[in-house]
N, CA, C and O atoms as a CHARMM CRD file, in Angstrom:
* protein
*
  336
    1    1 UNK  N      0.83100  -1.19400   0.00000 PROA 1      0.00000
    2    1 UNK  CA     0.00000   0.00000   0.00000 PROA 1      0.00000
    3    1 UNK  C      0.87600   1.25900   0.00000 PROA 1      0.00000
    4    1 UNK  O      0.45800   2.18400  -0.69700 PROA 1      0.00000
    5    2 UNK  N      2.17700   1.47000   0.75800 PROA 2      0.00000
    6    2 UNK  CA     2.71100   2.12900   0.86400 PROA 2      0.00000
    7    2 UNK  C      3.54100   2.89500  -0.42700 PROA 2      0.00000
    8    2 UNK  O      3.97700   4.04400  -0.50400 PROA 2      0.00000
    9    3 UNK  N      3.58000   1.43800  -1.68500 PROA 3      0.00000
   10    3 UNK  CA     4.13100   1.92800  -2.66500 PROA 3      0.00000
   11    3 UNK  C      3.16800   2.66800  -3.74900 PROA 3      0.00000
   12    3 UNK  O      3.42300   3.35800  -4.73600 PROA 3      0.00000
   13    4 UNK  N      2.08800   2.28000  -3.21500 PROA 4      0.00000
   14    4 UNK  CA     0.87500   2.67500  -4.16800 PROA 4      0.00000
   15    4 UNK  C      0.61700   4.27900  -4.12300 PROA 4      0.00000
   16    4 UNK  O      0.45000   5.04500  -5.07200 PROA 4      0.00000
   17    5 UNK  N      0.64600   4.68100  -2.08400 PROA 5      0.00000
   18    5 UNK  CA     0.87500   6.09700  -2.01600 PROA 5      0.00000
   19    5 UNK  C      1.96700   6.85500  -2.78100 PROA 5      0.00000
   20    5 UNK  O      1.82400   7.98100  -3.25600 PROA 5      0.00000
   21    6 UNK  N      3.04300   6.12400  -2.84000 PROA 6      0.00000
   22    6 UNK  CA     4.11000   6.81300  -3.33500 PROA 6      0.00000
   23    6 UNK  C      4.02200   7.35800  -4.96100 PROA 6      0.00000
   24    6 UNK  O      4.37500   8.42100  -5.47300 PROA 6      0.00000
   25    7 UNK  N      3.42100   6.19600  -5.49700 PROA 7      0.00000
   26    7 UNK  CA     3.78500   6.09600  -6.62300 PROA 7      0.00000
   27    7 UNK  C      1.98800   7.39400  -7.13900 PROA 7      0.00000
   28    7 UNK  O      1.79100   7.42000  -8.35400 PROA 7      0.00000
   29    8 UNK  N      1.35200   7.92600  -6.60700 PROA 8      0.00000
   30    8 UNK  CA     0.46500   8.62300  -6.52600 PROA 8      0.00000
   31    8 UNK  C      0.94600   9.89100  -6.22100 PROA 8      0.00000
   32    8 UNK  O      0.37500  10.75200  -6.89000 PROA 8      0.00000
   33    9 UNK  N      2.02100  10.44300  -5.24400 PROA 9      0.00000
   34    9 UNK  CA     2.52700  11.61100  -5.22500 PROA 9      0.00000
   35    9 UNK  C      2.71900  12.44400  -6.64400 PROA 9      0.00000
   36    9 UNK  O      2.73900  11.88700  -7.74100 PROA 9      0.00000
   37   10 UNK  N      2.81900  13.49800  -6.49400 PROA 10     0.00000
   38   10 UNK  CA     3.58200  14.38500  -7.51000 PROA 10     0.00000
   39   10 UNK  C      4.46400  14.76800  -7.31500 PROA 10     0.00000
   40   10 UNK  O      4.63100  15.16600  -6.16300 PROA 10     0.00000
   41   11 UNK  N      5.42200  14.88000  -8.14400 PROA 11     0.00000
   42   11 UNK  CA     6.78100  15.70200  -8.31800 PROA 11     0.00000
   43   11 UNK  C      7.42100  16.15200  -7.07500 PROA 11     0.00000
   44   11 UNK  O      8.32500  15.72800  -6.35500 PROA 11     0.00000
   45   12 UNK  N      6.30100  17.58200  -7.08200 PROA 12     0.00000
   46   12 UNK  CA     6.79100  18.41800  -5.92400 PROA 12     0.00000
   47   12 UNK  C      6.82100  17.61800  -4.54500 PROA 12     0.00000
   48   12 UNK  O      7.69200  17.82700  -3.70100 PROA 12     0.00000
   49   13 UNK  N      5.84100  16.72500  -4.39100 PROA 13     0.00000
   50   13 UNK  CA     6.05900  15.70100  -2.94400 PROA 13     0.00000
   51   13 UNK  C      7.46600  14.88800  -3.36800 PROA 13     0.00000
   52   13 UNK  O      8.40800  15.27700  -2.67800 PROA 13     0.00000
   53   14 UNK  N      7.75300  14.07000  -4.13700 PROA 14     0.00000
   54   14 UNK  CA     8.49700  13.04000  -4.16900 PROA 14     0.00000
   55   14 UNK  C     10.13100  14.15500  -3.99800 PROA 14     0.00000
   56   14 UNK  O     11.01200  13.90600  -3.17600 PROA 14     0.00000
   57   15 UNK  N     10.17000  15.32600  -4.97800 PROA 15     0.00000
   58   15 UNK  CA    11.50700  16.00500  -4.23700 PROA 15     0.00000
   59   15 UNK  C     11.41400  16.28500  -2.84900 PROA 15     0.00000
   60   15 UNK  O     12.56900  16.31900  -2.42500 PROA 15     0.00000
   61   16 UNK  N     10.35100  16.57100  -1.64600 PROA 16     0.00000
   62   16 UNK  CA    10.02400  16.95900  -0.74100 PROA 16     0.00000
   63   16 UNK  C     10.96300  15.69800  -0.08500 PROA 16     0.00000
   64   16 UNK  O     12.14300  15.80900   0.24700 PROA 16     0.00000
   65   17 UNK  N      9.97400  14.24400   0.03300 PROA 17     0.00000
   66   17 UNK  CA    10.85900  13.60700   0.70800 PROA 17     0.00000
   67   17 UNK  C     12.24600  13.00400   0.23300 PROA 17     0.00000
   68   17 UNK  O     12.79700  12.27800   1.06000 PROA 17     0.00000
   69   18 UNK  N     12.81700  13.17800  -0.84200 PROA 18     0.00000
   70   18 UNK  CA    14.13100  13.29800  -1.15300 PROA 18     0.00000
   71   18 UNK  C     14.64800  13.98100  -0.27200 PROA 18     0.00000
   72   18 UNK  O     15.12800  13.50600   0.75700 PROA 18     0.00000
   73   19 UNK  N     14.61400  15.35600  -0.60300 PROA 19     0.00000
   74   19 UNK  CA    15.07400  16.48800   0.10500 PROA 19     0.00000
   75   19 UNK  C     15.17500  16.25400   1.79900 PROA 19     0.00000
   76   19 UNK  O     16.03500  16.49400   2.64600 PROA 19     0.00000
   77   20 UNK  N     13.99300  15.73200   1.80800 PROA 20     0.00000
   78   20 UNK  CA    14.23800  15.54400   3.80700 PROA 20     0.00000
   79   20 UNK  C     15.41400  14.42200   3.87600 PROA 20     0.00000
   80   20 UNK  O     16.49600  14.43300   4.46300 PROA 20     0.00000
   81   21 UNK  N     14.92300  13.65700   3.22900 PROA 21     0.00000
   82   21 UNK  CA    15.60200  12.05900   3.55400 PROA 21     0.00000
   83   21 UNK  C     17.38800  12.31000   3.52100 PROA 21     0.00000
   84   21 UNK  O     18.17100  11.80200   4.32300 PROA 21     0.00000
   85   22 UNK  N     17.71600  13.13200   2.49000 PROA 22     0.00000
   86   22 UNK  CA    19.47300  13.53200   2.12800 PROA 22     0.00000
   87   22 UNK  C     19.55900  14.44600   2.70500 PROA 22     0.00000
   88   22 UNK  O     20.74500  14.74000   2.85400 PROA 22     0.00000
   89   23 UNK  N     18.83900  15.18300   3.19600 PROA 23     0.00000
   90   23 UNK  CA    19.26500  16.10600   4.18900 PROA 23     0.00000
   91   23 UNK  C     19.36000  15.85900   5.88100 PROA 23     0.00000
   92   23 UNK  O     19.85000  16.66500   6.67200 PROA 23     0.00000
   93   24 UNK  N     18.83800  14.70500   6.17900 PROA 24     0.00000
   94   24 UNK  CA    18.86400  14.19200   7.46300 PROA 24     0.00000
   95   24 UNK  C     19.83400  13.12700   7.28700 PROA 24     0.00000
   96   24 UNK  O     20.35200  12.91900   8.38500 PROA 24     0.00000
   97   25 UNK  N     20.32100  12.34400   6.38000 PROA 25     0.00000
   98   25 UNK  CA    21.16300  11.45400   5.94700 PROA 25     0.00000
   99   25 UNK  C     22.36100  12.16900   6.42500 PROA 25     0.00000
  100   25 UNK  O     22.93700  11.69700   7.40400 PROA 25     0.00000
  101   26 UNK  N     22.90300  13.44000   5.77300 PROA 26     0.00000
  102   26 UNK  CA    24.07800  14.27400   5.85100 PROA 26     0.00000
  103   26 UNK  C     23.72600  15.09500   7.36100 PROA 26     0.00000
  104   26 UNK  O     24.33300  16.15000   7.54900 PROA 26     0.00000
  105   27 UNK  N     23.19500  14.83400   7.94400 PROA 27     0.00000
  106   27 UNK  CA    22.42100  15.14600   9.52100 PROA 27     0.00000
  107   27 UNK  C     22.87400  16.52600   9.35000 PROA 27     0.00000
  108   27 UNK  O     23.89900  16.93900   9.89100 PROA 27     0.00000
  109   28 UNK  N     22.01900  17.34500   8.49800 PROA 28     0.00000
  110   28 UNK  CA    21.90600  18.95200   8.57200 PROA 28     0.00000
  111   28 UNK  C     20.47800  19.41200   9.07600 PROA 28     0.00000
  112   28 UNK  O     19.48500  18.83800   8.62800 PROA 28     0.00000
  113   29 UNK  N     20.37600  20.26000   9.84000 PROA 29     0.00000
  114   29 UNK  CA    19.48300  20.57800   9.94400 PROA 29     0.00000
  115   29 UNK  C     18.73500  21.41900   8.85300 PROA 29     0.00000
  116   29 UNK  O     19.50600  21.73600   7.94800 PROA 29     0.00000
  117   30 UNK  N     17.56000  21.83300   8.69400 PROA 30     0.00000
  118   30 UNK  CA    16.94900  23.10600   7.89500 PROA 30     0.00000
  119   30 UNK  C     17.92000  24.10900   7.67900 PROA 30     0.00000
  120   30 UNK  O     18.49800  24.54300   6.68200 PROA 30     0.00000
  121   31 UNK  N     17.93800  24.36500   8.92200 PROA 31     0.00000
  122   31 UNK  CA    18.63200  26.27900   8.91500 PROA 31     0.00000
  123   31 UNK  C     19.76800  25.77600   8.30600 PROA 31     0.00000
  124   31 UNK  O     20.05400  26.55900   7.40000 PROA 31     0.00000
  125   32 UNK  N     20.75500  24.63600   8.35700 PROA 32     0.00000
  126   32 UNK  CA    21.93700  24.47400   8.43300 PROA 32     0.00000
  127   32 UNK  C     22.09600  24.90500   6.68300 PROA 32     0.00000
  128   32 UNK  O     22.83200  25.76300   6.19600 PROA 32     0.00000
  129   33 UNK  N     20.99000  23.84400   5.88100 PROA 33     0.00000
  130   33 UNK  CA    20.81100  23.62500   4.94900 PROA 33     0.00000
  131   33 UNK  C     20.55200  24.62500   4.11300 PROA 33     0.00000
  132   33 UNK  O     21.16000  24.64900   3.04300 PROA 33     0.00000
  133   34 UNK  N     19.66000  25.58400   4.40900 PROA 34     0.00000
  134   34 UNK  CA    18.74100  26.72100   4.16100 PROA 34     0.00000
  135   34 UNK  C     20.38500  27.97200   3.69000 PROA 34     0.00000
  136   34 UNK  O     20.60800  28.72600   2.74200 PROA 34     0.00000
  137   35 UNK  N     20.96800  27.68900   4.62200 PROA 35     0.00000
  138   35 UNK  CA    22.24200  28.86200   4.58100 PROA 35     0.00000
  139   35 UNK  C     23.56700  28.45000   3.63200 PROA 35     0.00000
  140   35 UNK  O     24.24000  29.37800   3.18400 PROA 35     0.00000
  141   36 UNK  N     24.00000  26.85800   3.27600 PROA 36     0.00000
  142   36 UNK  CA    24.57300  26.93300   2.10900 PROA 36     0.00000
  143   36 UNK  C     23.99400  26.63000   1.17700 PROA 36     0.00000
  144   36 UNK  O     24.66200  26.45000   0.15900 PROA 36     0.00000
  145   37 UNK  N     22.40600  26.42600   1.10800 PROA 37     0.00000
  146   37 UNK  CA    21.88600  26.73300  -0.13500 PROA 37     0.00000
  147   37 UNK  C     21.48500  28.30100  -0.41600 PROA 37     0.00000
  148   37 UNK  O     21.08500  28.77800  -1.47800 PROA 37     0.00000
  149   38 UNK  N     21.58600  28.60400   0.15400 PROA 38     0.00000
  150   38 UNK  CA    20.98300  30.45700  -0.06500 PROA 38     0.00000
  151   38 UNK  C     19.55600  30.62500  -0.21500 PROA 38     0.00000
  152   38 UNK  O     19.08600  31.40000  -1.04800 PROA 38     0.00000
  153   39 UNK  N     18.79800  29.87200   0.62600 PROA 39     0.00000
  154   39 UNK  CA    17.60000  30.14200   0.88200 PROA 39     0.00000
  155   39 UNK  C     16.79100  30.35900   2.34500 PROA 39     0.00000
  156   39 UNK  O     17.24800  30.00600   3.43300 PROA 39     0.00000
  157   40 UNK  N     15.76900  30.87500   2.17900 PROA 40     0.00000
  158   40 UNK  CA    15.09800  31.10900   3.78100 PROA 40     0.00000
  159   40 UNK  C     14.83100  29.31000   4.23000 PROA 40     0.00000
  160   40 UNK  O     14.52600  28.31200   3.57800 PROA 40     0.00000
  161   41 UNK  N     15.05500  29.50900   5.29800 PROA 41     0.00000
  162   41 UNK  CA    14.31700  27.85700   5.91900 PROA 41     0.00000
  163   41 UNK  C     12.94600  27.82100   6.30800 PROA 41     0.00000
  164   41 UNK  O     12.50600  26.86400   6.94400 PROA 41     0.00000
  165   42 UNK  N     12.18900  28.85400   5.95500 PROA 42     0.00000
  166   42 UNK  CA    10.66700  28.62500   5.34700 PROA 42     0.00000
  167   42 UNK  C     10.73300  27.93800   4.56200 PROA 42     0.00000
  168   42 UNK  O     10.83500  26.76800   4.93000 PROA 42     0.00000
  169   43 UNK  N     10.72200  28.16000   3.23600 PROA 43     0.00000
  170   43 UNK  CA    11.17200  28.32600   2.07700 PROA 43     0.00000
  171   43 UNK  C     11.23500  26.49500   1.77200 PROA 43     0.00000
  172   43 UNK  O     10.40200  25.82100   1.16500 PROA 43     0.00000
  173   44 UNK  N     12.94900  25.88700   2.64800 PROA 44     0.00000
  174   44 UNK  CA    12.96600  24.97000   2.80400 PROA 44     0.00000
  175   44 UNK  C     12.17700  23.66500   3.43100 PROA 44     0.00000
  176   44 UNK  O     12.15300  22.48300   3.08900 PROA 44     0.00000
  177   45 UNK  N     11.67300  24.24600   4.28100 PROA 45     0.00000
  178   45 UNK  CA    10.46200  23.15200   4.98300 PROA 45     0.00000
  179   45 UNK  C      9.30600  23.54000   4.06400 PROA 45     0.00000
  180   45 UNK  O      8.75600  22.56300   3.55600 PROA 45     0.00000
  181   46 UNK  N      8.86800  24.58100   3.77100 PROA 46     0.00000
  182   46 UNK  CA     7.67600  24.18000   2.36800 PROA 46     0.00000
  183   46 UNK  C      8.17400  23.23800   1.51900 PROA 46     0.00000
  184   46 UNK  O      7.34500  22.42500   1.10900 PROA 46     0.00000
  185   47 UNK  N      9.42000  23.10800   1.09900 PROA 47     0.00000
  186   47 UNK  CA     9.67500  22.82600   0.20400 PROA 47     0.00000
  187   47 UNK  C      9.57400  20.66200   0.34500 PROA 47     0.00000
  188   47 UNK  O      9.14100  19.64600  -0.19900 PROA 47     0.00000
  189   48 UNK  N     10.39200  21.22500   1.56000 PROA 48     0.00000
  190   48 UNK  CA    10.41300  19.03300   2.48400 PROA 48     0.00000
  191   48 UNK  C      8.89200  19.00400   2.42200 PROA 48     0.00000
  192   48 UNK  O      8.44200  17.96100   1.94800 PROA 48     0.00000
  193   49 UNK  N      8.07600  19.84300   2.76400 PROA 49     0.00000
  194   49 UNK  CA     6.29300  19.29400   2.76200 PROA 49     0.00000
  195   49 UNK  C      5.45400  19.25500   1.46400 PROA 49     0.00000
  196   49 UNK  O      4.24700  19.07500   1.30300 PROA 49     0.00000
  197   50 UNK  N      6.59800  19.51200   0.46300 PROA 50     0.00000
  198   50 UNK  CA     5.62300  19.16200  -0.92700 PROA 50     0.00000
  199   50 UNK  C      4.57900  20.32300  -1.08800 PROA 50     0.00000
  200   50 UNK  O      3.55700  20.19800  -1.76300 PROA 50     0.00000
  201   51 UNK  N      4.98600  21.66600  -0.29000 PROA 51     0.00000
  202   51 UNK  CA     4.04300  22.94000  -0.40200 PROA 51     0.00000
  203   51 UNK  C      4.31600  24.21200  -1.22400 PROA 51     0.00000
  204   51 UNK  O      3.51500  25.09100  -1.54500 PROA 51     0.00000
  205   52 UNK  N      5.90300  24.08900  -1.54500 PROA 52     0.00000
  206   52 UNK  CA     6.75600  25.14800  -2.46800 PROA 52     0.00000
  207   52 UNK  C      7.02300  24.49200  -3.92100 PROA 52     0.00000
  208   52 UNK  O      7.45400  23.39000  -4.26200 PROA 52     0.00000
  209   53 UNK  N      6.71500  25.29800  -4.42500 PROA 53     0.00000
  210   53 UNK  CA     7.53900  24.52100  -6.06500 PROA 53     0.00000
  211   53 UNK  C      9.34200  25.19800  -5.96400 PROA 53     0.00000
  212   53 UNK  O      9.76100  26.34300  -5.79600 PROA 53     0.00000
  213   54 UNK  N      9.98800  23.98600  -6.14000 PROA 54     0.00000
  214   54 UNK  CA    11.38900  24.61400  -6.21100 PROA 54     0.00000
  215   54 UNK  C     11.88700  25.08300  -7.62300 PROA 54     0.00000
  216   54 UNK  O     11.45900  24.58000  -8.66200 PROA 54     0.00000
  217   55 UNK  N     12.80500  26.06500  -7.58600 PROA 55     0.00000
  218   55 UNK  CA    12.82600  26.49600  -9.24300 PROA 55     0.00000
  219   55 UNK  C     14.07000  25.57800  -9.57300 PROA 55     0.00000
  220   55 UNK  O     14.57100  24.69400  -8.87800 PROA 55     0.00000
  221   56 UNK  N     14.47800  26.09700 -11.00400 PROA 56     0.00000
  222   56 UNK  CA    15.60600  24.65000 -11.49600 PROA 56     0.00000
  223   56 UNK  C     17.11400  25.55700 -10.60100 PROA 56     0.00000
  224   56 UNK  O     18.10300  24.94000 -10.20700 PROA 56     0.00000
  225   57 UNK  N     16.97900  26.66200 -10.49100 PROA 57     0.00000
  226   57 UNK  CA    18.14700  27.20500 -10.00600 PROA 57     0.00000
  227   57 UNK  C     18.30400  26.58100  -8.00000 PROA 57     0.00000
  228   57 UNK  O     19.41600  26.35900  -7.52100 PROA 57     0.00000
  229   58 UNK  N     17.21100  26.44100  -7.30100 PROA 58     0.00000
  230   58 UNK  CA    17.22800  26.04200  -6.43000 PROA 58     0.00000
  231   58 UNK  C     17.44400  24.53700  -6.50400 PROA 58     0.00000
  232   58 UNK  O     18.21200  24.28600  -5.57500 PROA 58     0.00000
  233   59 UNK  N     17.24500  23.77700  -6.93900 PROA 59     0.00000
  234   59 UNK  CA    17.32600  22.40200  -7.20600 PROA 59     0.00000
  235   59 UNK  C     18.61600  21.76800  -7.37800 PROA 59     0.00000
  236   59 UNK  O     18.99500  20.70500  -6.88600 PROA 59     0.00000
  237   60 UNK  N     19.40100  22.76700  -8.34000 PROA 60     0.00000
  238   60 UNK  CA    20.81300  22.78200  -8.49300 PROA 60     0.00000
  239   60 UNK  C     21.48100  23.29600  -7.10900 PROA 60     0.00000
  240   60 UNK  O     22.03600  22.50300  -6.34900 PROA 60     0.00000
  241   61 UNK  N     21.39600  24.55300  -6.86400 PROA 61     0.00000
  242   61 UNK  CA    22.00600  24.57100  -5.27500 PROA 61     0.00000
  243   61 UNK  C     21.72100  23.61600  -4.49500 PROA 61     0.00000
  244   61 UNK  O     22.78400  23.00200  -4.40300 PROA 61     0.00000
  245   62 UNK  N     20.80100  22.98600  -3.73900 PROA 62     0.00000
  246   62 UNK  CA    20.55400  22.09300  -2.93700 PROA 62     0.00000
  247   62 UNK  C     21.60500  20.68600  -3.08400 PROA 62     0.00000
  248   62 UNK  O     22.31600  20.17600  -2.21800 PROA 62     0.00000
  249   63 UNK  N     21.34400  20.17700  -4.92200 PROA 63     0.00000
  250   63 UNK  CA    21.97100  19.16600  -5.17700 PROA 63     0.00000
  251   63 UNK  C     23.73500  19.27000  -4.75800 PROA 63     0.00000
  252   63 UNK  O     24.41000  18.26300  -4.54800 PROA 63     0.00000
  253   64 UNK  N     24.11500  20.25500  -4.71400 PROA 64     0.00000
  254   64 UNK  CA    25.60100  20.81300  -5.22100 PROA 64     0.00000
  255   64 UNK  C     25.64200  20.66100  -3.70600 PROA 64     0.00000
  256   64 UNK  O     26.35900  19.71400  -3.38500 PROA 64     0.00000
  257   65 UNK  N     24.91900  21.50400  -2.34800 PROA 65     0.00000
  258   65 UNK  CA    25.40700  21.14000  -1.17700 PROA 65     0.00000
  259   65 UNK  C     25.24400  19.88400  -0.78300 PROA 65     0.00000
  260   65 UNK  O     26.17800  19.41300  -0.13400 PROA 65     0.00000
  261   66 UNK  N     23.88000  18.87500  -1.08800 PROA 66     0.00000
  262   66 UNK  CA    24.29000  17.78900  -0.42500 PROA 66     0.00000
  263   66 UNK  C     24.84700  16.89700  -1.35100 PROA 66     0.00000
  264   66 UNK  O     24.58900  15.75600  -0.96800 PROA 66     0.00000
  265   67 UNK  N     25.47700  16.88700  -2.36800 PROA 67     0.00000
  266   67 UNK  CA    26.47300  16.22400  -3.18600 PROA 67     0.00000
  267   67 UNK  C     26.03600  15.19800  -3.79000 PROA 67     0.00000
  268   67 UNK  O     26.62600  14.11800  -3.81000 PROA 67     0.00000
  269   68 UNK  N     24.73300  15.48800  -4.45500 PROA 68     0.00000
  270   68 UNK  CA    24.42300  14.67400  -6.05600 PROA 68     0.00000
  271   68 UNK  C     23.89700  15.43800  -6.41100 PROA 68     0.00000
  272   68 UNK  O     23.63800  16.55500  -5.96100 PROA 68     0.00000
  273   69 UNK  N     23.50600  14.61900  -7.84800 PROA 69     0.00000
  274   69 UNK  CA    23.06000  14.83800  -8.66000 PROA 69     0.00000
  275   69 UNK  C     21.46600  15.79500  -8.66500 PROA 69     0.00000
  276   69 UNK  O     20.67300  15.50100  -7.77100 PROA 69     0.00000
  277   70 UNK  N     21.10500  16.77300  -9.55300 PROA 70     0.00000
  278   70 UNK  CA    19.92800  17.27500  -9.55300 PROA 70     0.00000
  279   70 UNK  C     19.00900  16.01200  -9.70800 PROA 70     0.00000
  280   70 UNK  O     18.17200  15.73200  -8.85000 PROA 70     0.00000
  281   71 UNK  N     19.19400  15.29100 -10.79600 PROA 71     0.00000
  282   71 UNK  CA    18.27500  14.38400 -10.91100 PROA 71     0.00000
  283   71 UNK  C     17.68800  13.28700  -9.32500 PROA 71     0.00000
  284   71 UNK  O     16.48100  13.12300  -9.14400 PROA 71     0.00000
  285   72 UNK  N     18.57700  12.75600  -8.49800 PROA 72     0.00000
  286   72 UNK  CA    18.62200  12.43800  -7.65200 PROA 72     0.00000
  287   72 UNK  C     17.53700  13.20800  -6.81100 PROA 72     0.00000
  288   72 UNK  O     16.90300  12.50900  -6.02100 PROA 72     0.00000
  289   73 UNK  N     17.36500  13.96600  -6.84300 PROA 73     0.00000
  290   73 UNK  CA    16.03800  14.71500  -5.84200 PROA 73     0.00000
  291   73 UNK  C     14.83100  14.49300  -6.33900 PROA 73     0.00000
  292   73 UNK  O     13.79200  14.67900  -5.70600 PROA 73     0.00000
  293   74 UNK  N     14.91900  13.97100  -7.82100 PROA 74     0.00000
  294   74 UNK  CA    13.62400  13.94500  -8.33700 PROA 74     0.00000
  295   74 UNK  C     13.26700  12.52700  -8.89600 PROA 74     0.00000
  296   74 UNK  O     12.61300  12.38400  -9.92800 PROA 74     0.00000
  297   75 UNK  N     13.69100  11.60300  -8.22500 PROA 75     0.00000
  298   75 UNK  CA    13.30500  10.67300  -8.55600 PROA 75     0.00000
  299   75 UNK  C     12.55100   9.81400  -7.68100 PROA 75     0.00000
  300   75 UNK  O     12.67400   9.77000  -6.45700 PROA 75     0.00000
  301   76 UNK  N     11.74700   9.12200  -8.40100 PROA 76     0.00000
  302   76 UNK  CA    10.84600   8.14800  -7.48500 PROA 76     0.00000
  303   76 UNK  C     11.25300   7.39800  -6.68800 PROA 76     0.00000
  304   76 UNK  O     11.68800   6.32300  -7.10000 PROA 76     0.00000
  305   77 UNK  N     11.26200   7.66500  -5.35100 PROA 77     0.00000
  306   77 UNK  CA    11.96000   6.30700  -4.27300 PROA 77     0.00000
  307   77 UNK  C     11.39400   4.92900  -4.40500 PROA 77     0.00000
  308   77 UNK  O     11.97000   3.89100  -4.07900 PROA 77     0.00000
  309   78 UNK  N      9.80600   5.07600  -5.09200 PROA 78     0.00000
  310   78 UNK  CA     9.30600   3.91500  -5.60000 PROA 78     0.00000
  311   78 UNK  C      9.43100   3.31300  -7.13800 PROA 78     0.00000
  312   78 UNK  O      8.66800   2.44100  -7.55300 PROA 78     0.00000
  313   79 UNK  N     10.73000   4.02600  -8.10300 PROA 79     0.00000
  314   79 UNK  CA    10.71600   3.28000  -9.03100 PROA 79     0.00000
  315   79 UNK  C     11.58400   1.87300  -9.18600 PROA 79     0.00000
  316   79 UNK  O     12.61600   1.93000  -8.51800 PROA 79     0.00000
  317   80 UNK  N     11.49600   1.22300  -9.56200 PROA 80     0.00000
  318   80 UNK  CA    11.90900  -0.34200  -9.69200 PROA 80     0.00000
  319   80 UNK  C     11.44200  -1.40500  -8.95800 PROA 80     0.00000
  320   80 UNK  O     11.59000  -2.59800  -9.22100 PROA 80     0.00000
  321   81 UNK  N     10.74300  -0.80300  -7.81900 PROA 81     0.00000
  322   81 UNK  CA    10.16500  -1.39300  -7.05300 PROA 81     0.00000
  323   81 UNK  C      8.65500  -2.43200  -7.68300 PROA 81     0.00000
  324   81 UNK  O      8.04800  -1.81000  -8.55600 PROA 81     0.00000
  325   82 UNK  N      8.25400  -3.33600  -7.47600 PROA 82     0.00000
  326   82 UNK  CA     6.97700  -4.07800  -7.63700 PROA 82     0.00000
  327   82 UNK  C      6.15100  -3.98200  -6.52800 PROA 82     0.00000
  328   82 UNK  O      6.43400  -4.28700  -5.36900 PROA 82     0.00000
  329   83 UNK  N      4.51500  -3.28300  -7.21000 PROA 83     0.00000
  330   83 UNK  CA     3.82600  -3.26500  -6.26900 PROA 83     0.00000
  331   83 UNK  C      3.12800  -4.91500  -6.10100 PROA 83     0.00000
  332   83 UNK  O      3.15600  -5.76100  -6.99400 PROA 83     0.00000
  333   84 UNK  N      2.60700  -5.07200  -4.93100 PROA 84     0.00000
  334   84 UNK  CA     1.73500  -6.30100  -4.90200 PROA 84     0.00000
  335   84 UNK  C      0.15800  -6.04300  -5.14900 PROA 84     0.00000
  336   84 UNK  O     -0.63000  -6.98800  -5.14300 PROA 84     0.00000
């Protein structure tokens, strides 16, 4: 069921929990995050809740501090996966 939610998100959710997940991975906080990306940490937690659209210039900063790829934020944590 869980993959079924996933695979139902949009975009802007699925970078959301990217974004949280590599950013707690590299154990930064918001603010931490928010300041070598050059953005407000509003901004950023809209952004982890799937409530901000990020632009392509923000997407690239983010990727560049936590060290992948742009694409990497936007990909489905549920692709390759088989639902039952």
């Amino acid at each position: 069921m869980y993959i079924r939610q996933i695979r139902a998100m949009n975009l802007r959710n699925v970078f959301g929990l990217n974004l949280q997940r590599l950013r707690r991975e590299r154990r930064l906080s918001q603010e931490q995050l928010a300041h070598l990306a050059g953005c407000a940490r509003a901004y950023l937690s809209g952004a982890e809740a799937g409530r901000r659209n990020a632009t392509l210039d923000m997407v690239e900063a983010l990727a560049t501090v936590l060290e992948v790829k742009p694409a990497d934020l936007l990909k489905d944590p549920a692709a390759g996966r088989e639902t039952r």
